[in-house]
mmCIF file of C-alpha atoms and ligand atoms in Angstrom:
data_model
loop_
_atom_site.group_PDB
_atom_site.id
_atom_site.type_symbol
_atom_site.label_atom_id
_atom_site.label_comp_id
_atom_site.label_asym_id
_atom_site.label_seq_id
_atom_site.Cartn_x
_atom_site.Cartn_y
_atom_site.Cartn_z
ATOM 1 C CA UNK A 900 1.788 -26.935 26.496
ATOM 2 C CA UNK A 901 -1.458 -25.828 28.385
ATOM 3 C CA UNK A 902 -2.302 -22.144 28.197
ATOM 4 C CA UNK A 903 -3.744 -20.881 31.564
ATOM 5 C CA UNK A 904 -5.888 -17.747 30.294
ATOM 6 C CA UNK A 905 -8.027 -15.192 32.053
ATOM 7 C CA UNK A 906 -10.575 -12.883 30.781
ATOM 8 C CA UNK A 907 -10.690 -10.022 28.296
ATOM 9 C CA UNK A 908 -10.014 -6.598 29.861
ATOM 10 C CA UNK A 909 -7.831 -8.373 32.555
ATOM 11 C CA UNK A 910 -8.029 -7.356 36.423
ATOM 12 C CA UNK A 911 -5.639 -8.437 39.019
ATOM 13 C CA UNK A 912 -7.322 -11.788 39.485
ATOM 14 C CA UNK A 913 -7.646 -12.659 36.120
ATOM 15 C CA UNK A 914 -3.902 -11.851 35.833
ATOM 16 C CA UNK A 915 -2.546 -13.528 38.904
ATOM 17 C CA UNK A 916 -5.027 -16.754 38.801
ATOM 18 C CA UNK A 917 -3.377 -17.277 35.673
ATOM 19 C CA UNK A 918 0.302 -17.066 36.827
ATOM 20 C CA UNK A 919 -0.512 -19.186 39.869
ATOM 21 C CA UNK A 920 -2.753 -21.767 37.772
ATOM 22 C CA UNK A 921 0.461 -22.334 35.492
ATOM 23 C CA UNK A 922 2.435 -23.051 38.203
ATOM 24 C CA UNK A 923 -0.142 -25.607 39.534
ATOM 25 C CA UNK A 924 -0.023 -27.566 36.358
ATOM 26 C CA UNK A 925 3.659 -27.336 36.688
ATOM 27 C CA UNK A 926 3.454 -28.548 39.766
ATOM 28 C CA UNK A 927 1.660 -31.648 38.748
ATOM 29 C CA UNK A 928 4.605 -32.445 36.036
ATOM 30 C CA UNK A 929 2.751 -30.649 33.053
ATOM 31 C CA UNK A 930 3.925 -28.007 30.616
ATOM 32 C CA UNK A 931 1.943 -24.829 31.102
ATOM 33 C CA UNK A 932 2.134 -20.941 30.796
ATOM 34 C CA UNK A 933 -0.027 -18.200 31.525
ATOM 35 C CA UNK A 934 -1.071 -15.743 28.906
ATOM 36 C CA UNK A 935 -3.332 -12.217 29.148
ATOM 37 C CA UNK A 936 -5.760 -10.781 26.986
ATOM 38 C CA UNK A 937 -4.873 -7.163 27.453
ATOM 39 C CA UNK A 938 -2.733 -4.682 28.748
ATOM 40 C CA UNK A 939 -2.161 -4.870 32.685
ATOM 41 C CA UNK A 940 -3.854 -2.418 34.834
ATOM 42 C CA UNK A 941 -2.104 -0.166 37.485
ATOM 43 C CA UNK A 942 -2.957 -2.275 40.406
ATOM 44 C CA UNK A 943 -1.825 -5.614 38.786
ATOM 45 C CA UNK A 944 1.334 -3.690 37.744
ATOM 46 C CA UNK A 945 1.442 -3.002 41.914
ATOM 47 C CA UNK A 946 1.181 -6.652 42.595
ATOM 48 C CA UNK A 947 3.365 -8.028 40.057
ATOM 49 C CA UNK A 948 6.266 -5.756 41.056
ATOM 50 C CA UNK A 949 5.600 -6.576 44.592
ATOM 51 C CA UNK A 950 5.777 -10.156 44.018
ATOM 52 C CA UNK A 951 8.832 -9.887 41.613
ATOM 53 C CA UNK A 952 7.108 -11.684 38.707
ATOM 54 C CA UNK A 953 7.065 -10.867 34.921
ATOM 55 C CA UNK A 954 3.750 -10.329 33.410
ATOM 56 C CA UNK A 955 1.999 -13.349 31.394
ATOM 57 C CA UNK A 956 3.007 -12.957 27.684
ATOM 58 C CA UNK A 957 0.391 -11.944 25.616
ATOM 59 C CA UNK A 958 -2.271 -14.221 23.897
ATOM 60 C CA UNK A 959 -1.782 -14.368 20.326
ATOM 61 C CA UNK A 960 -4.681 -17.190 19.799
ATOM 62 C CA UNK A 961 -5.728 -20.457 21.118
ATOM 63 C CA UNK A 962 -6.968 -22.334 18.228
ATOM 64 C CA UNK A 963 -5.823 -26.138 18.469
ATOM 65 C CA UNK A 964 -4.363 -25.342 21.940
ATOM 66 C CA UNK A 965 -5.047 -27.006 25.502
ATOM 67 C CA UNK A 966 -6.426 -24.390 27.890
ATOM 68 C CA UNK A 967 -7.523 -23.686 31.435
ATOM 69 C CA UNK A 968 -9.825 -20.632 31.734
ATOM 70 C CA UNK A 969 -9.302 -18.877 34.974
ATOM 71 C CA UNK A 970 -11.935 -16.158 36.389
ATOM 72 C CA UNK A 971 -14.615 -16.458 33.683
ATOM 73 C CA UNK A 972 -16.523 -19.144 31.981
ATOM 74 C CA UNK A 973 -18.355 -16.987 29.160
ATOM 75 C CA UNK A 974 -17.221 -17.586 25.608
ATOM 76 C CA UNK A 975 -17.628 -13.860 25.279
ATOM 77 C CA UNK A 976 -14.954 -12.892 27.682
ATOM 78 C CA UNK A 977 -12.593 -15.840 26.031
ATOM 79 C CA UNK A 978 -10.316 -15.544 23.077
ATOM 80 C CA UNK A 979 -11.834 -14.962 19.976
ATOM 81 C CA UNK A 980 -10.946 -18.407 18.439
ATOM 82 C CA UNK A 981 -11.752 -20.157 21.594
ATOM 83 C CA UNK A 982 -14.137 -22.358 19.897
ATOM 84 C CA UNK A 983 -11.088 -24.151 17.952
ATOM 85 C CA UNK A 984 -9.237 -24.765 21.498
ATOM 86 C CA UNK A 985 -9.390 -27.679 24.070
ATOM 87 C CA UNK A 986 -10.874 -26.410 27.348
ATOM 88 C CA UNK A 987 -9.058 -28.906 29.741
ATOM 89 C CA UNK A 988 -10.247 -26.796 33.168
ATOM 90 C CA UNK A 989 -12.150 -23.931 34.533
ATOM 91 C CA UNK A 990 -11.374 -22.165 38.143
ATOM 92 C CA UNK A 991 -13.615 -19.834 38.543
ATOM 93 C CA UNK A 992 -16.196 -17.990 41.169
ATOM 94 C CA UNK A 993 -18.847 -16.319 38.765
ATOM 95 C CA UNK A 994 -22.078 -17.861 37.744
ATOM 96 C CA UNK A 995 -21.757 -20.861 35.132
ATOM 97 C CA UNK A 996 -21.272 -18.870 31.598
ATOM 98 C CA UNK A 997 -21.664 -20.849 28.112
ATOM 99 C CA UNK A 998 -18.715 -22.687 27.562
ATOM 100 C CA UNK A 999 -19.423 -26.465 26.338
ATOM 101 C CA UNK A 1000 -16.532 -28.961 26.020
ATOM 102 C CA UNK A 1001 -16.289 -32.260 23.782
ATOM 103 C CA UNK A 1002 -14.125 -33.937 26.642
ATOM 104 C CA UNK A 1003 -14.821 -34.331 30.494
ATOM 105 C CA UNK A 1004 -12.974 -31.119 32.056
ATOM 106 C CA UNK A 1005 -11.812 -30.418 35.383
ATOM 107 C CA UNK A 1006 -13.799 -27.545 36.648
ATOM 108 C CA UNK A 1007 -13.394 -25.864 40.249
ATOM 109 C CA UNK A 1008 -16.289 -23.401 40.372
ATOM 110 C CA UNK A 1009 -17.040 -21.755 43.899
ATOM 111 C CA UNK A 1010 -19.078 -19.233 45.455
ATOM 112 C CA UNK A 1011 -16.048 -16.971 46.721
ATOM 113 C CA UNK A 1012 -14.825 -13.772 46.589
ATOM 114 C CA UNK A 1013 -11.665 -14.700 44.249
ATOM 115 C CA UNK A 1014 -10.627 -17.103 41.983
ATOM 116 C CA UNK A 1015 -7.118 -17.169 43.885
ATOM 117 C CA UNK A 1016 -8.766 -18.229 46.896
ATOM 118 C CA UNK A 1017 -9.757 -21.638 45.093
ATOM 119 C CA UNK A 1018 -5.901 -21.646 43.828
ATOM 120 C CA UNK A 1019 -4.901 -21.713 47.197
ATOM 121 C CA UNK A 1020 -6.850 -24.534 48.155
ATOM 122 C CA UNK A 1021 -5.984 -26.678 45.073
ATOM 123 C CA UNK A 1022 -2.236 -25.912 45.996
ATOM 124 C CA UNK A 1023 -3.369 -27.245 49.326
ATOM 125 C CA UNK A 1024 -5.008 -30.316 48.529
ATOM 126 C CA UNK A 1025 -2.458 -31.064 46.277
ATOM 127 C CA UNK A 1026 0.491 -30.506 48.309
ATOM 128 C CA UNK A 1027 2.357 -28.078 45.934
ATOM 129 C CA UNK A 1028 4.599 -25.649 47.261
ATOM 130 C CA UNK A 1029 3.349 -21.886 47.948
ATOM 131 C CA UNK A 1030 6.566 -19.840 47.385
ATOM 132 C CA UNK A 1031 6.766 -16.314 48.347
ATOM 133 C CA UNK A 1032 5.572 -14.489 45.297
ATOM 134 C CA UNK A 1033 2.916 -17.113 44.484
ATOM 135 C CA UNK A 1034 1.619 -16.159 48.215
ATOM 136 C CA UNK A 1035 1.970 -12.498 46.957
ATOM 137 C CA UNK A 1036 -0.029 -12.879 43.824
ATOM 138 C CA UNK A 1037 -2.728 -14.813 45.550
ATOM 139 C CA UNK A 1038 -3.293 -12.724 48.576
ATOM 140 C CA UNK A 1039 -3.214 -9.710 46.610
ATOM 141 C CA UNK A 1040 -5.875 -10.881 44.068
ATOM 142 C CA UNK A 1041 -8.419 -11.903 46.928
ATOM 143 C CA UNK A 1042 -7.781 -8.793 48.576
ATOM 144 C CA UNK A 1043 -8.258 -6.803 45.249
ATOM 145 C CA UNK A 1044 -11.496 -8.800 44.110
ATOM 146 C CA UNK A 1045 -12.701 -8.465 47.835
ATOM 147 C CA UNK A 1046 -11.947 -4.924 48.189
ATOM 148 C CA UNK A 1047 -10.235 -5.505 51.441
ATOM 149 C CA UNK A 1048 -12.580 -7.963 52.769
ATOM 150 C CA UNK A 1049 -15.289 -5.173 52.259
ATOM 151 C CA UNK A 1050 -17.390 -6.647 49.167
ATOM 152 C CA UNK A 1051 -20.346 -8.700 49.801
ATOM 153 C CA UNK A 1052 -18.709 -11.479 47.795
ATOM 154 C CA UNK A 1053 -16.075 -11.874 50.487
ATOM 155 C CA UNK A 1054 -16.387 -15.412 52.233
ATOM 156 C CA UNK A 1055 -14.576 -16.821 55.215
ATOM 157 C CA UNK A 1056 -12.600 -18.659 52.662
ATOM 158 C CA UNK A 1057 -10.969 -15.657 51.436
ATOM 159 C CA UNK A 1058 -10.112 -14.633 55.003
ATOM 160 C CA UNK A 1059 -8.726 -17.760 55.908
ATOM 161 C CA UNK A 1060 -6.858 -18.048 52.654
ATOM 162 C CA UNK A 1061 -5.361 -14.127 53.163
ATOM 163 C CA UNK A 1062 -4.472 -15.092 56.565
ATOM 164 C CA UNK A 1063 -2.288 -18.017 55.698
ATOM 165 C CA UNK A 1064 -0.738 -16.402 52.769
ATOM 166 C CA UNK A 1065 0.269 -13.303 54.561
ATOM 167 C CA UNK A 1066 2.409 -15.496 56.697
ATOM 168 C CA UNK A 1067 3.989 -17.220 53.632
ATOM 169 C CA UNK A 1068 4.399 -13.579 51.954
ATOM 170 C CA UNK A 1069 6.055 -12.502 55.071
ATOM 171 C CA UNK A 1070 3.506 -9.309 55.330
ATOM 172 C CA UNK A 1071 3.709 -7.758 58.797
ATOM 173 C CA UNK A 1072 1.199 -5.275 58.556
ATOM 174 C CA UNK A 1073 -1.945 -6.184 56.547
ATOM 175 C CA UNK A 1074 -3.581 -2.645 56.861
ATOM 176 C CA UNK A 1075 -0.734 -1.080 54.892
ATOM 177 C CA UNK A 1076 -0.454 -3.807 52.249
ATOM 178 C CA UNK A 1077 -4.452 -3.485 51.734
ATOM 179 C CA UNK A 1078 -3.730 0.433 51.728
ATOM 180 C CA UNK A 1079 -1.272 0.441 49.006
ATOM 181 C CA UNK A 1080 -2.946 -2.256 46.962
ATOM 182 C CA UNK A 1081 -6.331 0.153 47.464
ATOM 183 C CA UNK A 1082 -4.237 3.172 46.108
ATOM 184 C CA UNK A 1083 -2.823 1.553 43.295
ATOM 185 C CA UNK A 1084 -6.672 0.109 42.619
ATOM 186 C CA UNK A 1085 -8.267 3.773 42.376
ATOM 187 C CA UNK A 1086 -5.527 5.430 40.400
ATOM 188 C CA UNK A 1087 -7.154 6.968 37.339
ATOM 189 C CA UNK A 1088 -4.938 9.839 36.779
ATOM 190 C CA UNK A 1089 -4.023 10.632 33.111
ATOM 191 C CA UNK A 1090 -6.550 7.827 31.840
ATOM 192 C CA UNK A 1091 -8.948 9.373 28.969
ATOM 193 C CA UNK A 1092 -12.827 8.268 29.313
ATOM 194 C CA UNK A 1093 -12.276 5.607 26.782
ATOM 195 C CA UNK A 1094 -9.755 4.068 28.475
ATOM 196 C CA UNK A 1095 -11.523 4.309 31.909
ATOM 197 C CA UNK A 1096 -14.606 2.668 30.438
ATOM 198 C CA UNK A 1097 -12.549 -0.171 28.756
ATOM 199 C CA UNK A 1098 -10.677 -0.777 31.984
ATOM 200 C CA UNK A 1099 -12.715 -3.483 33.430
ATOM 201 C CA UNK A 1100 -15.716 -3.601 30.893
ATOM 202 C CA UNK A 1101 -17.613 -6.812 30.814
ATOM 203 C CA UNK A 1102 -20.296 -8.530 28.166
ATOM 204 C CA UNK A 1103 -23.488 -9.312 29.613
ATOM 205 C CA UNK A 1104 -25.580 -10.760 26.886
ATOM 206 C CA UNK A 1105 -29.237 -10.050 28.218
ATOM 207 C CA UNK A 1106 -32.582 -10.785 26.482
ATOM 208 C CA UNK A 1107 -30.693 -11.691 23.180
ATOM 209 C CA UNK A 1108 -29.273 -8.261 22.977
ATOM 210 C CA UNK A 1109 -25.481 -7.289 23.904
ATOM 211 C CA UNK A 1110 -25.104 -5.226 27.193
ATOM 212 C CA UNK A 1111 -21.773 -3.897 28.565
ATOM 213 C CA UNK A 1112 -21.266 -3.069 32.158
ATOM 214 C CA UNK A 1113 -17.776 -1.285 33.178
ATOM 215 C CA UNK A 1114 -16.831 -0.454 37.010
ATOM 216 C CA UNK A 1115 -14.156 2.009 37.997
ATOM 217 C CA UNK A 1116 -13.246 1.705 41.362
ATOM 218 C CA UNK A 1117 -12.473 5.323 42.853
ATOM 219 C CA UNK A 1118 -11.215 6.591 46.308
ATOM 220 C CA UNK A 1119 -14.205 9.359 45.691
ATOM 221 C CA UNK A 1120 -16.541 10.212 43.104
ATOM 222 C CA UNK A 1121 -15.046 13.661 43.203
ATOM 223 C CA UNK A 1122 -12.340 12.152 41.160
ATOM 224 C CA UNK A 1123 -14.264 11.649 37.771
ATOM 225 C CA UNK A 1124 -16.048 15.105 38.322
ATOM 226 C CA UNK A 1125 -14.797 16.485 35.581
ATOM 227 C CA UNK A 1126 -15.164 13.672 33.151
ATOM 228 C CA UNK A 1127 -18.948 12.657 33.448
ATOM 229 C CA UNK A 1128 -19.768 14.177 29.634
ATOM 230 C CA UNK A 1129 -16.677 12.443 28.122
ATOM 231 C CA UNK A 1130 -17.520 9.296 29.924
ATOM 232 C CA UNK A 1131 -20.831 9.433 28.591
ATOM 233 C CA UNK A 1132 -20.159 10.285 25.153
ATOM 234 C CA UNK A 1133 -17.998 7.205 25.225
ATOM 235 C CA UNK A 1134 -20.723 4.975 26.519
ATOM 236 C CA UNK A 1135 -22.903 6.221 23.612
ATOM 237 C CA UNK A 1136 -20.177 5.919 21.066
ATOM 238 C CA UNK A 1137 -20.094 2.271 21.982
ATOM 239 C CA UNK A 1138 -24.073 1.818 21.591
ATOM 240 C CA UNK A 1139 -23.856 3.340 18.356
ATOM 241 C CA UNK A 1140 -20.629 1.801 16.832
ATOM 242 C CA UNK A 1141 -21.465 -2.055 18.611
ATOM 243 C CA UNK A 1142 -25.150 -1.857 18.218
ATOM 244 C CA UNK A 1143 -25.568 -2.509 22.232
ATOM 245 C CA UNK A 1144 -28.774 -2.123 24.036
ATOM 246 C CA UNK A 1145 -27.123 -0.668 26.516
ATOM 247 C CA UNK A 1146 -23.561 0.395 28.078
ATOM 248 C CA UNK A 1147 -23.678 1.224 31.656
ATOM 249 C CA UNK A 1148 -20.748 2.422 33.809
ATOM 250 C CA UNK A 1149 -20.642 1.905 37.413
ATOM 251 C CA UNK A 1150 -18.605 4.296 39.110
ATOM 252 C CA UNK A 1151 -17.746 3.220 42.720
ATOM 253 C CA UNK A 1152 -16.568 4.843 45.590
ATOM 254 C CA UNK A 1153 -14.839 1.992 47.699
ATOM 255 C CA UNK A 1154 -14.935 3.813 50.863
ATOM 256 C CA UNK A 1155 -17.909 4.410 51.137
ATOM 257 C CA UNK A 1156 -19.592 1.629 48.960
ATOM 258 C CA UNK A 1157 -22.055 3.998 46.840
ATOM 259 C CA UNK A 1158 -21.907 3.671 43.328
ATOM 260 C CA UNK A 1159 -23.216 6.301 40.630
ATOM 261 C CA UNK A 1160 -24.543 4.577 37.517
ATOM 262 C CA UNK A 1161 -23.845 6.256 34.047
ATOM 263 C CA UNK A 1162 -25.654 4.863 31.010
ATOM 264 C CA UNK A 1163 -26.506 5.054 27.336
ATOM 265 C CA UNK A 1164 -28.527 3.285 24.677
ATOM 266 C CA UNK A 1165 -31.923 1.938 23.958
ATOM 267 C CA UNK A 1166 -33.134 1.206 27.318
ATOM 268 C CA UNK A 1167 -32.204 4.694 28.953
ATOM 269 C CA UNK A 1168 -35.909 5.136 29.523
ATOM 270 C CA UNK A 1169 -36.331 2.260 31.916
ATOM 271 C CA UNK A 1170 -33.444 3.452 34.036
ATOM 272 C CA UNK A 1171 -34.357 7.310 34.078
ATOM 273 C CA UNK A 1172 -37.245 6.514 36.299
ATOM 274 C CA UNK A 1173 -34.634 5.687 38.998
ATOM 275 C CA UNK A 1174 -32.241 8.800 38.588
ATOM 276 C CA UNK A 1175 -32.746 11.864 40.281
ATOM 277 C CA UNK A 1176 -31.671 15.149 38.792
ATOM 278 C CA UNK A 1177 -29.965 13.139 36.007
ATOM 279 C CA UNK A 1178 -28.161 11.064 38.587
ATOM 280 C CA UNK A 1179 -28.530 7.388 39.427
ATOM 281 C CA UNK A 1180 -27.179 6.758 42.420
ATOM 282 C CA UNK A 1181 -26.779 3.139 44.243
ATOM 283 C CA UNK A 1182 -26.290 2.996 47.890
ATOM 284 C CA UNK A 1183 -24.629 0.254 49.393
ATOM 285 C CA UNK A 1184 -23.367 -0.916 46.198
ATOM 286 C CA UNK A 1185 -19.439 -2.283 45.545
ATOM 287 C CA UNK A 1186 -20.026 -5.173 43.621
ATOM 288 C CA UNK A 1187 -21.063 -5.415 40.010
ATOM 289 C CA UNK A 1188 -21.451 -9.060 40.198
ATOM 290 C CA UNK A 1189 -23.558 -9.479 43.362
ATOM 291 C CA UNK A 1190 -25.177 -6.194 43.627
ATOM 292 C CA UNK A 1191 -24.736 -3.885 40.272
ATOM 293 C CA UNK A 1192 -25.720 -6.256 37.569
ATOM 294 C CA UNK A 1193 -28.340 -8.264 39.633
ATOM 295 C CA UNK A 1194 -30.026 -5.076 40.251
ATOM 296 C CA UNK A 1195 -29.895 -4.113 36.449
ATOM 297 C CA UNK A 1196 -31.207 -7.414 35.269
ATOM 298 C CA UNK A 1197 -34.331 -7.018 37.535
ATOM 299 C CA UNK A 1198 -34.939 -3.503 36.540
ATOM 300 C CA UNK A 1199 -34.208 -4.502 32.492
ATOM 301 C CA UNK A 1200 -36.721 -7.732 32.850
HETATM 302 MN MN1 LIG B 1459 -12.327 -12.503 39.922
#
């Protein structure tokens, strides 16, 4: 049995590509199942309901198991016992991380907007059947990761994949489909500050120190107006408890591509010079991977 596992604090791509990847392996005649490393966010719940697909079961450990990694290749984002698993495959669209393997592995790492775009091309290469549920999972993940094609991470391959998948998924009105998805993506009603920070938090080891950067995608920054103090307090708490050099949170208005950065930790002073009236605004910043984190790396270096 091969377990297909996405990263910690799973986003929609991490869940959908695990589900789709398990089906790809099954189409090859292998035994496989998707697993998840955390609870589903509201957007992912919306996607699975649309697709009529059950959520993957919770990952309870991978020691001694054969695994595929989807949507990451960093040890820090994998299961805690990943060192004792056999990594058989990687499908990812991030920079190459620090996993190493004993045996040769199958690795598909493309600079595209979404892991599911690579999955779609693998299905085509292998002439594996793409059912309607699989098409809904893949096109939703692509539209989520590329924020409806608006992200600078989006490529022609992502657009081509959605065009073909929308036909299989029988989606007539793509704009309405995207709108519903983005409403679910930006729904933060009732979530606590700690839940919001945790939602899409990623570890970025830097200069031998631990750094975490989260991101909340919003329809308007006003959604978090009353929560700034609580969010900053939660970032500070994480620095204190985990010895982080920095904990940052991107508050991103996906309609205007404007990001407000909250940050706490030892490296505060370096970032303070870019703030005005205590607010660090990043214009034209939608993507953590292509814009937010690269800028932070340059500034912190
Ligand atoms: Mn992804």
